[in-house]
Amino acid sequence: MKSKHRVMGILVLSIILSVFAAVPIKSYTARLQYKINNYLPNNLYVENIHLGGKTLEQAKDEIDKLEKIQLKRTITIQYGDGNGNDYYQGNTFTYAQLGYYIDKTSATSQINAVMNKNNSFFKRYLNYRKIEKSRVDLLLSYNIHYDQFLKALEIYDDSNLKPPINAKYNIIDGKVQIVKEENGYAFDKDELYKYLLAKRDLKTAKLKVKAVKASVTAAQLETQGIKELLISFTTKFDAGNVPRSSNIRLAASIIDGTLLPPGATFSFNDIVGKRTEERGFKEAGVYINGKVDTGIGGGICQVSTTLYNAVLLVDLQVIERSNHSLTVPYVPLSRDAAVSWGSQDLKFSNNTVNHILVKTKTTRDSITFELYSTKTNKTVELISTTLSKNKAPIQYIDDVAAFIGSEAVVEKGHDGYLSQLIKNVYVDGVKISTELVSKDRYLSEVKIIRRGTRLPDVYLDEKSEI
């Protein structure tokens, strides 16, 4: 019986001792788990900064401090002139000015990988112990804000280098010459950007100069078929009307050099643009609803009309054209083309197989359009016909200060017309088509005459003696 009680006592004592032994083991395990969950292992570094024993937030703070230090570093950008000369001492920038920054997302991801809470505690413990025994360095990824980089490098202006020069047409006495292109140079900022991203701890870097090819080459122009003058058409204007003459010259200069590929459409309003004082257009005479008035850009209808006649004479396809409300003095009836921003336009398409080059010339009192391409054996005849005419009605204004029999024209007025334009097309002198281009009505405008109503003085004297 005593033996039985003795065995029972030993068993109870063993259980008590086991319980007390388990308490410190469990406590140690909890402390270890807390440490691994919240603190980075010793021997973990970033840029030689020890992160061991720090929390994730403390590690982020260390990276922020490191970034501030790094962004104060400087780098000198040297540059050349594109002519093979040595690189010059350039400008010095801080990393911050060039747009450097640390990719903190990548850094945080690396730290989270060390503290990977998705793994079992046992695996995390083994990784933790491994780092503590053998140093691990996190790799920081540096990046550069591209827009900020370009902003900093605006000091290196490409305008100081030779620009590329496109091949062009040169017209001399109606003969077409092609002037060959010339390549230019520009700073290769993209190459420097990639270089800085790939390198670390640089004190100097070279901003290289790259060759820039012209966007238009002589070889390209050779294929466009601009070989010779197709047509030249000229109209005259009053050089004494300075604002109107100025508008004509300005609009002509804007159109000059327009190149129209096969199938392309020319729009006068699109090319010339809105007529405003800010763009240099002046106030001059215009037709508005059958009346003579003034408006910004007055006179440019003569530009569109001159171009319209050149277009007709090479048989291009006219898409849109309007006649004036009143007749114009510089072309026959039905051969005018009125334009007005937002309403009337002159549009035509290049219905040939070659490009068409539009050139303009202005003299003191004339405007000329020249169209260049490859000649064909086609010729065009334009026939303007008056179908009916309405004489301008006359309105008299009595002038008591002027003597009877005297008259002075105040407004010349306009006769009204109904007219049409026929276009005959010939190939090798043989007519192949006849087309009614347009039938147009021009309004009449009142002719105003001031007439005298005052009797001669001699009649007044004789009457007073009665």
Short mmCIF file of C-alpha atoms in Angstrom, two decimals:
data_model
loop_
_atom_site.label_atom_id
_atom_site.label_comp_id
_atom_site.label_asym_id
_atom_site.label_seq_id
_atom_site.Cartn_x
_atom_site.Cartn_y
_atom_site.Cartn_z
CA MET A 1 0.00 0.00 0.00
CA LYS A 2 2.83 2.37 0.80
CA SER A 3 4.41 1.51 -2.52
CA LYS A 4 1.22 2.49 -4.31
CA HIS A 5 1.07 5.87 -2.56
CA ARG A 6 4.70 6.47 -3.33
CA VAL A 7 4.18 5.91 -7.08
CA MET A 8 1.18 8.23 -7.06
CA GLY A 9 3.20 10.96 -5.38
CA ILE A 10 6.00 10.70 -7.89
CA LEU A 11 3.47 10.98 -10.73
CA VAL A 12 1.84 14.10 -9.28
CA LEU A 13 5.23 15.69 -8.69
CA SER A 14 6.24 14.99 -12.30
CA ILE A 15 3.10 16.65 -13.61
CA ILE A 16 3.66 19.72 -11.43
CA LEU A 17 7.27 20.01 -12.57
CA SER A 18 6.24 19.66 -16.25
CA VAL A 19 3.72 22.45 -15.94
CA PHE A 20 6.23 24.80 -14.37
CA ALA A 21 8.81 23.89 -17.04
CA ALA A 22 6.35 24.65 -19.88
CA VAL A 23 5.60 28.15 -18.66
CA PRO A 24 9.03 29.68 -19.45
CA ILE A 25 9.20 27.79 -22.78
CA LYS A 26 5.83 29.19 -23.87
CA SER A 27 6.83 32.65 -22.71
CA TYR A 28 10.07 32.50 -24.71
CA THR A 29 8.23 31.36 -27.81
CA ALA A 30 5.77 34.25 -27.52
CA ARG A 31 8.56 36.79 -27.13
CA LEU A 32 10.40 35.32 -30.13
CA GLN A 33 7.27 35.40 -32.25
CA TYR A 34 6.62 39.04 -31.29
CA LYS A 35 10.18 39.97 -32.19
CA ILE A 36 10.03 38.28 -35.58
CA ASN A 37 6.63 39.84 -36.32
CA ASN A 38 7.62 43.39 -35.45
CA TYR A 39 11.37 43.88 -35.69
CA LEU A 40 13.84 43.38 -38.48
CA PRO A 41 16.71 40.93 -37.91
CA ASN A 42 20.21 42.06 -37.13
CA ASN A 43 22.64 42.06 -40.05
CA LEU A 44 20.02 43.57 -42.43
CA TYR A 45 21.36 46.66 -44.20
CA VAL A 46 20.39 49.20 -46.80
CA GLU A 47 23.13 51.43 -48.24
CA ASN A 48 25.31 50.47 -45.19
CA ILE A 49 22.59 51.61 -42.80
CA HIS A 50 21.78 48.92 -40.22
CA LEU A 51 18.07 48.17 -40.05
CA GLY A 52 18.37 45.40 -37.43
CA GLY A 53 16.05 45.79 -34.45
CA LYS A 54 13.93 48.42 -36.21
CA THR A 55 10.24 48.26 -36.97
CA LEU A 56 8.92 48.57 -40.52
CA GLU A 57 7.99 52.21 -39.95
CA GLN A 58 11.42 52.97 -38.48
CA ALA A 59 13.04 51.32 -41.51
CA LYS A 60 10.94 53.53 -43.82
CA ASP A 61 12.08 56.58 -41.86
CA GLU A 62 15.70 55.54 -42.38
CA ILE A 63 15.10 55.24 -46.12
CA ASP A 64 13.49 58.71 -46.16
CA LYS A 65 16.54 60.15 -44.39
CA LEU A 66 18.79 58.38 -46.87
CA GLU A 67 16.83 59.81 -49.81
CA LYS A 68 17.23 63.36 -48.48
CA ILE A 69 20.98 62.85 -48.20
CA GLN A 70 21.25 61.33 -51.67
CA LEU A 71 19.21 64.09 -53.30
CA LYS A 72 21.73 66.66 -52.07
CA ARG A 73 24.51 64.99 -54.05
CA THR A 74 25.62 66.72 -57.23
CA ILE A 75 26.50 65.70 -60.76
CA THR A 76 28.07 67.78 -63.52
CA ILE A 77 26.62 67.44 -67.02
CA GLN A 78 29.21 68.08 -69.72
CA TYR A 79 28.30 68.72 -73.35
CA GLY A 80 29.81 69.08 -76.83
CA ASP A 81 28.92 71.12 -79.89
CA GLY A 82 28.23 68.33 -82.38
CA ASN A 83 31.34 69.09 -84.44
CA GLY A 84 33.63 66.55 -82.82
CA ASN A 85 35.09 69.03 -80.35
CA ASP A 86 35.93 68.10 -76.76
CA TYR A 87 33.21 68.11 -74.17
CA TYR A 88 32.97 71.36 -72.30
CA GLN A 89 32.60 71.80 -68.58
CA GLY A 90 28.88 72.07 -68.20
CA ASN A 91 26.45 72.74 -65.40
CA THR A 92 26.22 71.12 -61.99
CA PHE A 93 22.89 69.81 -60.73
CA THR A 94 21.72 68.22 -57.51
CA TYR A 95 20.08 64.84 -57.79
CA ALA A 96 16.87 66.52 -56.66
CA GLN A 97 17.02 69.02 -59.53
CA LEU A 98 17.38 66.19 -62.02
CA GLY A 99 14.30 64.46 -60.62
CA TYR A 100 15.93 61.55 -58.78
CA TYR A 101 13.86 59.63 -56.23
CA ILE A 102 14.03 56.28 -54.43
CA ASP A 103 11.48 53.68 -55.44
CA LYS A 104 10.11 53.19 -51.95
CA THR A 105 7.56 50.66 -53.13
CA SER A 106 10.40 48.34 -54.12
CA ALA A 107 12.20 48.93 -50.80
CA THR A 108 9.05 48.22 -48.79
CA SER A 109 8.42 45.06 -50.80
CA GLN A 110 11.91 43.77 -49.96
CA ILE A 111 11.41 44.47 -46.26
CA ASN A 112 8.00 42.79 -46.32
CA ALA A 113 9.61 39.77 -47.95
CA VAL A 114 11.96 39.50 -44.96
CA MET A 115 9.03 39.76 -42.55
CA ASN A 116 6.80 37.51 -44.66
CA LYS A 117 3.90 36.84 -42.33
CA ASN A 118 2.28 34.45 -44.79
CA ASN A 119 4.91 31.80 -44.08
CA SER A 120 4.75 29.53 -41.08
CA PHE A 121 6.43 30.76 -37.93
CA PHE A 122 9.05 28.03 -38.24
CA LYS A 123 10.09 29.11 -41.77
CA ARG A 124 10.18 32.75 -40.76
CA TYR A 125 12.32 31.86 -37.76
CA LEU A 126 14.82 29.98 -39.94
CA ASN A 127 15.05 32.93 -42.37
CA TYR A 128 15.42 35.35 -39.47
CA ARG A 129 18.29 33.32 -37.99
CA LYS A 130 19.92 32.98 -41.41
CA ILE A 131 20.03 36.78 -41.86
CA GLU A 132 21.43 37.26 -38.38
CA LYS A 133 24.26 34.87 -39.19
CA SER A 134 25.02 36.21 -42.70
CA ARG A 135 24.64 39.88 -43.70
CA VAL A 136 21.93 40.79 -46.20
CA ASP A 137 21.89 44.10 -48.12
CA LEU A 138 18.65 45.41 -49.55
CA LEU A 139 19.00 46.96 -53.02
CA LEU A 140 17.46 50.39 -53.39
CA SER A 141 16.06 51.24 -56.80
CA TYR A 142 16.62 54.83 -57.95
CA ASN A 143 14.39 56.37 -60.58
CA ILE A 144 14.15 59.76 -62.30
CA HIS A 145 11.05 61.81 -63.05
CA TYR A 146 11.35 62.25 -66.83
CA ASP A 147 9.49 65.56 -67.06
CA GLN A 148 11.54 67.08 -64.24
CA PHE A 149 14.72 65.79 -65.88
CA LEU A 150 13.83 67.51 -69.18
CA LYS A 151 12.89 70.69 -67.33
CA ALA A 152 16.31 70.80 -65.65
CA LEU A 153 18.05 70.26 -69.00
CA GLU A 154 16.21 73.09 -70.76
CA ILE A 155 19.39 75.08 -70.17
CA TYR A 156 20.89 73.02 -73.01
CA ASP A 157 19.02 74.60 -75.90
CA ASP A 158 18.98 72.81 -79.26
CA SER A 159 18.70 76.21 -80.96
CA ASN A 160 22.40 76.69 -80.28
CA LEU A 161 23.10 73.71 -82.54
CA LYS A 162 22.70 73.48 -86.28
CA PRO A 163 19.08 72.48 -87.04
CA PRO A 164 18.16 70.03 -89.80
CA ILE A 165 17.08 71.72 -93.03
CA ASN A 166 14.43 70.02 -95.14
CA ALA A 167 14.78 69.60 -98.86
CA LYS A 168 12.67 72.15 -100.70
CA TYR A 169 11.55 73.33 -104.09
CA ASN A 170 13.23 76.42 -105.45
CA ILE A 171 11.42 78.18 -108.30
CA ILE A 172 13.53 80.36 -110.59
CA ASP A 173 11.93 81.89 -113.69
CA GLY A 174 9.26 79.19 -113.70
CA LYS A 175 11.84 76.40 -113.49
CA VAL A 176 11.66 73.92 -110.61
CA GLN A 177 14.82 73.03 -108.73
CA ILE A 178 15.14 70.73 -105.71
CA VAL A 179 17.46 71.93 -102.97
CA LYS A 180 18.94 68.95 -101.10
CA GLU A 181 18.28 68.50 -97.39
CA GLU A 182 20.89 69.03 -94.66
CA ASN A 183 21.04 67.02 -91.45
CA GLY A 184 21.38 68.85 -88.15
CA TYR A 185 22.16 68.15 -84.51
CA ALA A 186 20.29 67.98 -81.22
CA PHE A 187 21.20 67.12 -77.65
CA ASP A 188 20.49 63.44 -76.97
CA LYS A 189 18.69 63.92 -73.68
CA ASP A 190 16.98 60.53 -73.84
CA GLU A 191 20.35 58.77 -74.07
CA LEU A 192 21.58 60.67 -71.00
CA TYR A 193 18.37 59.83 -69.15
CA LYS A 194 18.86 56.11 -69.74
CA TYR A 195 22.54 56.36 -68.79
CA LEU A 196 21.76 58.04 -65.47
CA LEU A 197 19.16 55.40 -64.67
CA ALA A 198 21.67 52.62 -65.28
CA LYS A 199 24.60 54.12 -63.34
CA ARG A 200 25.10 54.97 -59.68
CA ASP A 201 27.34 57.35 -57.79
CA LEU A 202 28.21 59.46 -60.83
CA LYS A 203 30.03 62.74 -60.41
CA THR A 204 30.02 63.65 -64.12
CA ALA A 205 28.05 62.60 -67.18
CA LYS A 206 28.17 63.61 -70.82
CA LEU A 207 25.24 65.05 -72.71
CA LYS A 208 25.99 63.79 -76.18
CA VAL A 209 24.95 65.38 -79.44
CA LYS A 210 23.10 63.26 -81.96
CA ALA A 211 22.59 63.74 -85.66
CA VAL A 212 19.02 64.64 -86.62
CA LYS A 213 17.89 63.77 -90.10
CA ALA A 214 15.75 66.18 -92.09
CA SER A 215 12.12 65.09 -92.23
CA VAL A 216 11.86 65.92 -95.95
CA THR A 217 14.51 64.62 -98.33
CA ALA A 218 15.31 65.38 -101.95
CA ALA A 219 14.53 61.75 -102.77
CA GLN A 220 11.01 62.23 -101.42
CA LEU A 221 10.48 65.39 -103.46
CA GLU A 222 11.69 63.64 -106.61
CA THR A 223 8.71 61.27 -106.37
CA GLN A 224 6.07 64.02 -106.10
CA GLY A 225 6.06 65.03 -109.74
CA ILE A 226 6.64 68.76 -109.20
CA LYS A 227 8.51 69.41 -112.44
CA GLU A 228 7.17 72.48 -114.22
CA LEU A 229 4.72 75.36 -114.30
CA LEU A 230 1.18 74.30 -115.21
CA ILE A 231 -0.58 77.65 -115.12
CA SER A 232 -0.13 81.24 -114.03
CA PHE A 233 -3.07 83.55 -113.43
CA THR A 234 -2.92 87.23 -112.42
CA THR A 235 -5.42 89.87 -111.32
CA LYS A 236 -4.86 93.56 -110.65
CA PHE A 237 -5.83 95.60 -107.58
CA ASP A 238 -5.78 99.24 -106.51
CA ALA A 239 -2.45 99.78 -104.77
CA GLY A 240 -3.78 103.07 -103.38
CA ASN A 241 -6.22 101.17 -101.18
CA VAL A 242 -3.58 100.31 -98.58
CA PRO A 243 -5.64 98.21 -96.11
CA ARG A 244 -7.13 96.10 -98.90
CA SER A 245 -3.73 95.65 -100.59
CA SER A 246 -2.23 94.59 -97.25
CA ASN A 247 -4.92 91.93 -96.76
CA ILE A 248 -4.31 90.55 -100.25
CA ARG A 249 -0.57 90.27 -99.66
CA LEU A 250 -1.00 88.66 -96.23
CA ALA A 251 -3.45 86.00 -97.41
CA ALA A 252 -1.28 85.25 -100.44
CA SER A 253 1.80 84.81 -98.26
CA ILE A 254 -0.03 82.32 -96.03
CA ILE A 255 -1.02 80.16 -99.01
CA ASP A 256 2.39 80.37 -100.71
CA GLY A 257 4.17 77.01 -100.78
CA THR A 258 1.11 74.86 -100.06
CA LEU A 259 1.71 71.30 -101.30
CA LEU A 260 -1.36 69.31 -102.25
CA PRO A 261 -0.92 65.51 -102.53
CA PRO A 262 -3.06 63.49 -104.97
CA GLY A 263 -6.61 63.17 -103.65
CA ALA A 264 -6.16 65.90 -101.03
CA THR A 265 -8.64 68.76 -100.60
CA PHE A 266 -7.65 72.41 -100.38
CA SER A 267 -9.82 74.64 -98.17
CA PHE A 268 -9.16 78.37 -98.41
CA ASN A 269 -10.57 79.04 -94.95
CA ASP A 270 -8.59 76.20 -93.36
CA ILE A 271 -5.33 77.36 -94.92
CA VAL A 272 -5.71 81.12 -94.47
CA GLY A 273 -7.45 80.87 -91.10
CA LYS A 274 -9.70 83.33 -89.34
CA ARG A 275 -9.22 86.91 -90.42
CA THR A 276 -8.48 88.92 -87.26
CA GLU A 277 -6.63 92.10 -86.41
CA GLU A 278 -4.33 90.09 -84.13
CA ARG A 279 -3.15 88.11 -87.16
CA GLY A 280 -2.49 91.28 -89.15
CA PHE A 281 -5.66 91.62 -91.21
CA LYS A 282 -7.07 95.12 -91.66
CA GLU A 283 -10.51 96.61 -92.16
CA ALA A 284 -11.38 97.18 -95.81
CA GLY A 285 -14.32 97.06 -98.21
CA VAL A 286 -16.53 93.95 -98.33
CA TYR A 287 -19.87 92.93 -99.85
CA ILE A 288 -22.56 92.13 -97.28
CA ASN A 289 -26.02 91.09 -98.48
CA GLY A 290 -25.72 93.02 -101.72
CA LYS A 291 -24.34 96.15 -100.08
CA VAL A 292 -20.84 97.62 -99.95
CA ASP A 293 -19.58 97.77 -96.38
CA THR A 294 -16.32 97.33 -94.47
CA GLY A 295 -14.97 94.37 -92.52
CA ILE A 296 -11.76 92.79 -91.22
CA GLY A 297 -9.99 91.05 -94.09
CA GLY A 298 -11.71 92.92 -96.88
CA GLY A 299 -10.07 92.18 -100.22
CA ILE A 300 -9.05 88.57 -99.71
CA CYS A 301 -11.87 87.47 -102.02
CA GLN A 302 -9.58 88.66 -104.81
CA VAL A 303 -7.04 86.13 -103.54
CA SER A 304 -9.57 83.27 -103.61
CA THR A 305 -10.85 84.42 -107.01
CA THR A 306 -7.37 84.48 -108.54
CA LEU A 307 -6.69 80.99 -107.19
CA TYR A 308 -10.09 79.77 -108.44
CA ASN A 309 -9.26 80.76 -112.00
CA ALA A 310 -5.89 78.98 -111.85
CA VAL A 311 -7.67 75.87 -110.54
CA LEU A 312 -10.24 75.96 -113.37
CA LEU A 313 -7.54 76.34 -116.00
CA VAL A 314 -5.79 73.10 -114.95
CA ASP A 315 -9.12 71.25 -114.60
CA LEU A 316 -8.91 70.47 -110.90
CA GLN A 317 -12.12 69.33 -109.22
CA VAL A 318 -13.96 72.23 -107.56
CA ILE A 319 -15.87 71.10 -104.47
CA GLU A 320 -17.22 74.37 -103.10
CA ARG A 321 -17.43 77.86 -104.56
CA SER A 322 -19.80 80.83 -104.25
CA ASN A 323 -20.18 83.92 -106.39
CA HIS A 324 -20.31 87.40 -104.86
CA SER A 325 -23.63 89.12 -104.27
CA LEU A 326 -22.37 91.97 -106.50
CA THR A 327 -20.06 91.89 -109.50
CA VAL A 328 -16.31 92.33 -109.08
CA PRO A 329 -14.12 94.29 -111.52
CA TYR A 330 -11.08 92.02 -111.68
CA VAL A 331 -12.49 88.90 -113.47
CA PRO A 332 -15.31 88.18 -115.96
CA LEU A 333 -18.76 87.22 -114.69
CA SER A 334 -19.08 83.77 -113.05
CA ARG A 335 -15.31 83.50 -112.58
CA ASP A 336 -15.22 84.95 -109.06
CA ALA A 337 -15.04 83.01 -105.78
CA ALA A 338 -16.33 84.67 -102.61
CA VAL A 339 -15.05 83.55 -99.20
CA SER A 340 -16.24 84.42 -95.70
CA TRP A 341 -15.06 82.89 -92.44
CA GLY A 342 -17.64 80.42 -91.14
CA SER A 343 -19.86 80.46 -94.23
CA GLN A 344 -18.42 80.68 -97.76
CA ASP A 345 -15.31 78.71 -98.68
CA LEU A 346 -13.32 77.81 -101.76
CA LYS A 347 -12.54 74.10 -101.83
CA PHE A 348 -11.01 71.98 -104.54
CA SER A 349 -9.31 68.61 -104.71
CA ASN A 350 -6.19 67.43 -106.48
CA ASN A 351 -7.68 64.94 -108.91
CA THR A 352 -4.32 64.24 -110.60
CA VAL A 353 -1.72 61.53 -109.96
CA ASN A 354 0.98 63.99 -108.89
CA HIS A 355 1.41 66.54 -106.13
CA ILE A 356 0.55 70.17 -106.88
CA LEU A 357 2.64 73.03 -105.53
CA VAL A 358 0.82 76.34 -105.04
CA LYS A 359 2.99 79.45 -105.31
CA THR A 360 1.95 83.08 -105.00
CA LYS A 361 3.48 86.36 -106.12
CA THR A 362 2.41 89.90 -105.33
CA THR A 363 3.62 93.15 -106.82
CA ARG A 364 2.61 96.72 -106.06
CA ASP A 365 -0.77 96.23 -107.77
CA SER A 366 -1.14 92.57 -108.74
CA ILE A 367 -1.47 89.06 -107.35
CA THR A 368 -0.44 85.93 -109.24
CA PHE A 369 -1.06 82.26 -108.55
CA GLU A 370 1.23 79.65 -110.09
CA LEU A 371 0.48 75.93 -109.97
CA TYR A 372 3.37 73.49 -110.45
CA SER A 373 3.24 69.77 -111.22
CA THR A 374 3.76 67.56 -114.28
CA LYS A 375 2.24 68.82 -117.52
CA THR A 376 -0.30 66.81 -119.47
CA ASN A 377 -1.61 67.28 -122.99
CA LYS A 378 -4.80 68.83 -121.59
CA THR A 379 -5.92 72.45 -122.10
CA VAL A 380 -8.95 74.32 -120.75
CA GLU A 381 -11.12 77.05 -122.29
CA LEU A 382 -13.39 79.20 -120.09
CA ILE A 383 -16.36 81.00 -121.63
CA SER A 384 -18.26 83.56 -119.54
CA THR A 385 -21.69 84.48 -120.90
CA THR A 386 -24.16 87.16 -119.81
CA LEU A 387 -27.70 85.76 -119.86
CA SER A 388 -29.48 88.92 -118.70
CA LYS A 389 -28.73 92.35 -117.28
CA ASN A 390 -30.56 94.69 -114.91
CA LYS A 391 -29.37 98.27 -114.95
CA ALA A 392 -28.68 99.76 -111.56
CA PRO A 393 -31.68 101.85 -110.41
CA ILE A 394 -30.91 105.54 -109.93
CA GLN A 395 -31.70 107.52 -106.82
CA TYR A 396 -31.33 111.31 -106.85
CA ILE A 397 -30.50 113.42 -103.82
CA ASP A 398 -31.30 117.13 -104.14
CA ASP A 399 -28.53 119.53 -103.16
CA VAL A 400 -29.75 123.07 -102.59
CA ALA A 401 -26.17 124.35 -102.48
CA ALA A 402 -25.38 123.08 -105.99
CA PHE A 403 -26.64 124.78 -109.15
CA ILE A 404 -29.28 123.24 -111.36
CA GLY A 405 -27.77 120.94 -113.97
CA SER A 406 -24.82 119.86 -111.83
CA GLU A 407 -24.62 116.19 -110.85
CA ALA A 408 -22.16 114.19 -108.74
CA VAL A 409 -22.15 110.39 -108.33
CA VAL A 410 -22.25 109.53 -104.63
CA GLU A 411 -22.50 105.73 -105.04
CA LYS A 412 -21.64 104.15 -108.39
CA GLY A 413 -24.07 101.31 -107.84
CA HIS A 414 -23.95 97.94 -109.59
CA ASP A 415 -25.79 96.52 -112.54
CA GLY A 416 -27.41 93.15 -111.88
CA TYR A 417 -26.60 90.11 -114.02
CA LEU A 418 -27.50 86.54 -114.65
CA SER A 419 -24.47 84.78 -116.09
CA GLN A 420 -22.94 81.39 -116.62
CA LEU A 421 -19.50 79.84 -117.07
CA ILE A 422 -18.79 77.06 -119.56
CA LYS A 423 -15.60 74.99 -119.37
CA ASN A 424 -14.32 73.20 -122.47
CA VAL A 425 -11.54 70.65 -121.99
CA TYR A 426 -9.23 69.65 -124.84
CA VAL A 427 -6.69 66.84 -125.17
CA ASP A 428 -4.17 67.27 -127.95
CA GLY A 429 -6.41 70.02 -129.31
CA VAL A 430 -9.49 67.81 -129.48
CA LYS A 431 -12.46 68.76 -127.30
CA ILE A 432 -13.30 65.93 -124.93
CA SER A 433 -15.84 67.60 -122.64
CA THR A 434 -18.04 70.64 -122.12
CA GLU A 435 -19.23 71.48 -118.63
CA LEU A 436 -21.56 74.08 -117.20
CA VAL A 437 -19.43 75.18 -114.26
CA SER A 438 -21.95 77.55 -112.70
CA LYS A 439 -24.91 79.80 -113.31
CA ASP A 440 -24.76 82.90 -111.12
CA ARG A 441 -27.01 85.80 -110.21
CA TYR A 442 -25.53 89.16 -109.22
CA LEU A 443 -27.74 91.72 -107.52
CA SER A 444 -28.15 95.27 -108.70
CA GLU A 445 -27.31 98.09 -106.32
CA VAL A 446 -28.79 101.58 -106.41
CA LYS A 447 -26.73 104.27 -108.09
CA ILE A 448 -26.96 107.44 -105.99
CA ILE A 449 -26.54 110.84 -107.69
CA ARG A 450 -26.50 114.20 -105.97
CA ARG A 451 -28.06 116.89 -108.23
CA GLY A 452 -28.16 120.64 -107.78
CA THR A 453 -31.41 122.56 -107.33
CA ARG A 454 -30.04 126.10 -106.88
CA LEU A 455 -30.92 128.66 -109.52
CA PRO A 456 -28.13 130.74 -111.02
CA ASP A 457 -27.55 134.07 -109.26
CA VAL A 458 -28.53 136.10 -112.38
CA TYR A 459 -32.05 134.70 -112.23
CA LEU A 460 -32.28 135.58 -108.58
CA ASP A 461 -31.27 139.22 -109.29
CA GLU A 462 -33.75 139.59 -112.17
CA LYS A 463 -36.51 138.23 -110.02
CA SER A 464 -35.75 140.65 -107.20
CA GLU A 465 -36.13 143.66 -109.54
CA ILE A 466 -39.70 142.83 -110.39
#
